[in-house]
Amino acid sequence: MIGEIAGFAFFFVTFLTIAYLVRHVVFTLAVLRTPKDRKDGIVEISYQPSVSILIPAHNEERVIDRILHRMTELSYPKDKLQIVVINDASTDATGQIAENRAQKCGYLKVLQRYNKGTHRGKAAALNDALRLCEGEIVLCFDADYYPQRDIVEKLVSVFVDPAVGAVQGRVIVLNEPQNVVTRLVALERIGGYRVDQQARESLGLIPQFGGTVGGIRKSLLDQLGGWDEKSLAEDTDLTFRTCLAGYTVRYVNDAECYEEAVESWSAYRKQRYRWARGHMQCAFKYSLKVLTSRRLNFRRKLDGLLLLGVYFMPVLALLSFVSCAVLLTVQSSPWWFGMVWAMVPISLYSFVGNFAPFFEVGIGAYLDGRTRAQWLISLLIFTFLYNIIICTKAFVDLLISKILGRNGSFWIKTAHSGNGNDYILK
Amino acid sequence: MALNLDFTVLAILLSGVSAFVFLMLFPALLELKKPRDAGPRTIIKEMLFQPFAFRLHVMDDSLDYQLNAVVSGRLSEIVSILPNLES
């Protein structure tokens, strides 16, 4: 009986790992076939609608001035630009720093959220700021980011197509040389954006709006009712609502923005936990809707389901290890077990989550001219194992909260050291 | 299939796995010990370029002229400290 159950579980996981393996090979090949000199994703640079940039911030005094100063250096016409900083009940000097900048910059507003009883959290902060937005396109940047000067032109260019609902740019790690954590996070980003997102763009699938370095049509946002304040992954939630409403999400690889990556394993764990739990919430919420939607073709449905399921795979990896261990010791293993048992760990290492160590990171580093960075890929086995623990905990916590009916919006924010400033030459 | 290993096979298996893991991690350890990767593109306020010793890759095409100015400026600084061999 135990052998049969373990066999079924193992077969199920093997089937899914093969599906993801094929997905990542297809993605990698699609990117390799994309001409290098093509302006990735940029449609019409002369299209310049009015834009509102939202910068939510909670205790970001170490980094907020950097991005606000950068906002004054953007090359987008200032008469079409509006910047709204949302200070969500910060207990440090974030609000004061933002106010000081706003006094020098007419198109910069600060929304101070200190009223008791208001919902906290990034989604709530963004929704509150929507009433101040005057632009046709709403872009979002996290407080620790540092964009290119012409990033706004590049991001909004895709909206010349009325079918486009949202856009995502590329995130690059600013403080990569800081330590081994930042270097590995940088590798993950290279795989996730340069290959994974780009492939989805090239193949007409569903690039994910990441909640920062991206934007959405204001009219669509109003239609959808803003961000979901109950979701930990409000960006993933918005991505699928956009697609289910009949719009497309585009990815612009040339629109680069630099982020300050987490610098410690504990910060890494908290960040990935939030992503995993939020993403799983979306999976429960949207899987059936994606499957039954009449607005999505078969390829986008398949991609959507695989995207939604991505953070469950580390949990299933643990299941596969357990079931494999059982089958290796049980006398009556299925006849096919001897042939396929080796595939699971190999496949898992090749594809896990958005991080797909082998294929996507390696090719992404190659395309970026960073062949030496590929030497670090083998270290991703440790982040892979760590993610199994993180995602399993997120899954268990989510199940418990669903059973107990718990939910609430709050900041699970990533602490920023401001070390990214060291990598910007004055 | 039930796993049935004797000590010799187990020892060979463990040795092989250890050797494989070491070989797999060796390049990473080398890179961490003596980093040679160019790293992310360094941002000079207005634009981005990779460290001069490696490769110039301007991402902000509209500012090519500023890149030329920066490169010329840097070269000038280097040349200015060289001795005047003609005098």
Short mmCIF file of N, CA, C and O in Angstrom, two decimals, chain B residues 47 56 58 63-76:
data_model
loop_
_atom_site.label_atom_id
_atom_site.label_comp_id
_atom_site.label_asym_id
_atom_site.label_seq_id
_atom_site.Cartn_x
_atom_site.Cartn_y
_atom_site.Cartn_z
N MET B 47 24.61 57.35 -17.33
CA MET B 47 24.55 56.21 -18.22
C MET B 47 25.20 55.01 -17.55
O MET B 47 25.61 55.07 -16.42
N LEU B 56 32.83 48.03 -23.25
CA LEU B 56 31.92 49.15 -23.15
C LEU B 56 30.58 48.75 -23.75
O LEU B 56 30.53 48.24 -24.86
N VAL B 58 26.94 50.52 -23.92
CA VAL B 58 26.06 51.61 -23.51
C VAL B 58 24.62 51.16 -23.64
O VAL B 58 24.17 50.74 -24.70
N LEU B 63 22.41 58.74 -25.18
CA LEU B 63 23.47 59.50 -24.51
C LEU B 63 24.85 59.06 -24.97
O LEU B 63 25.83 59.17 -24.22
N ASP B 64 24.95 58.58 -26.21
CA ASP B 64 26.25 58.15 -26.74
C ASP B 64 27.28 59.26 -26.65
O ASP B 64 28.44 59.04 -26.31
N TYR B 65 26.83 60.50 -26.94
CA TYR B 65 27.79 61.60 -26.97
C TYR B 65 28.37 61.84 -25.59
O TYR B 65 29.52 62.23 -25.42
N GLN B 66 27.58 61.57 -24.56
CA GLN B 66 28.10 61.77 -23.20
C GLN B 66 29.12 60.69 -22.87
O GLN B 66 30.08 60.93 -22.15
N LEU B 67 28.89 59.47 -23.38
CA LEU B 67 29.86 58.40 -23.17
C LEU B 67 31.19 58.79 -23.78
O LEU B 67 32.24 58.64 -23.17
N ASN B 68 31.14 59.34 -25.01
CA ASN B 68 32.40 59.76 -25.64
C ASN B 68 33.11 60.81 -24.79
O ASN B 68 34.32 60.79 -24.65
N ALA B 69 32.31 61.72 -24.23
CA ALA B 69 32.91 62.76 -23.41
C ALA B 69 33.57 62.16 -22.18
O ALA B 69 34.66 62.55 -21.78
N VAL B 70 32.92 61.19 -21.58
CA VAL B 70 33.47 60.56 -20.38
C VAL B 70 34.75 59.80 -20.71
O VAL B 70 35.76 59.91 -20.00
N VAL B 71 34.72 59.05 -21.80
CA VAL B 71 35.90 58.27 -22.18
C VAL B 71 37.06 59.21 -22.47
O VAL B 71 38.19 59.00 -22.04
N SER B 72 36.76 60.27 -23.24
CA SER B 72 37.82 61.24 -23.56
C SER B 72 38.38 61.86 -22.30
O SER B 72 39.59 62.05 -22.15
N GLY B 73 37.47 62.17 -21.38
CA GLY B 73 37.91 62.78 -20.12
C GLY B 73 38.83 61.85 -19.34
O GLY B 73 39.87 62.27 -18.81
N ARG B 74 38.46 60.60 -19.27
CA ARG B 74 39.28 59.63 -18.54
C ARG B 74 40.64 59.45 -19.19
O ARG B 74 41.67 59.37 -18.51
N LEU B 75 40.63 59.36 -20.53
CA LEU B 75 41.90 59.21 -21.24
C LEU B 75 42.77 60.43 -21.01
O LEU B 75 43.99 60.31 -20.85
N SER B 76 42.15 61.58 -21.01
CA SER B 76 42.92 62.81 -20.77
C SER B 76 43.57 62.77 -19.41
O SER B 76 44.72 63.19 -19.25
#
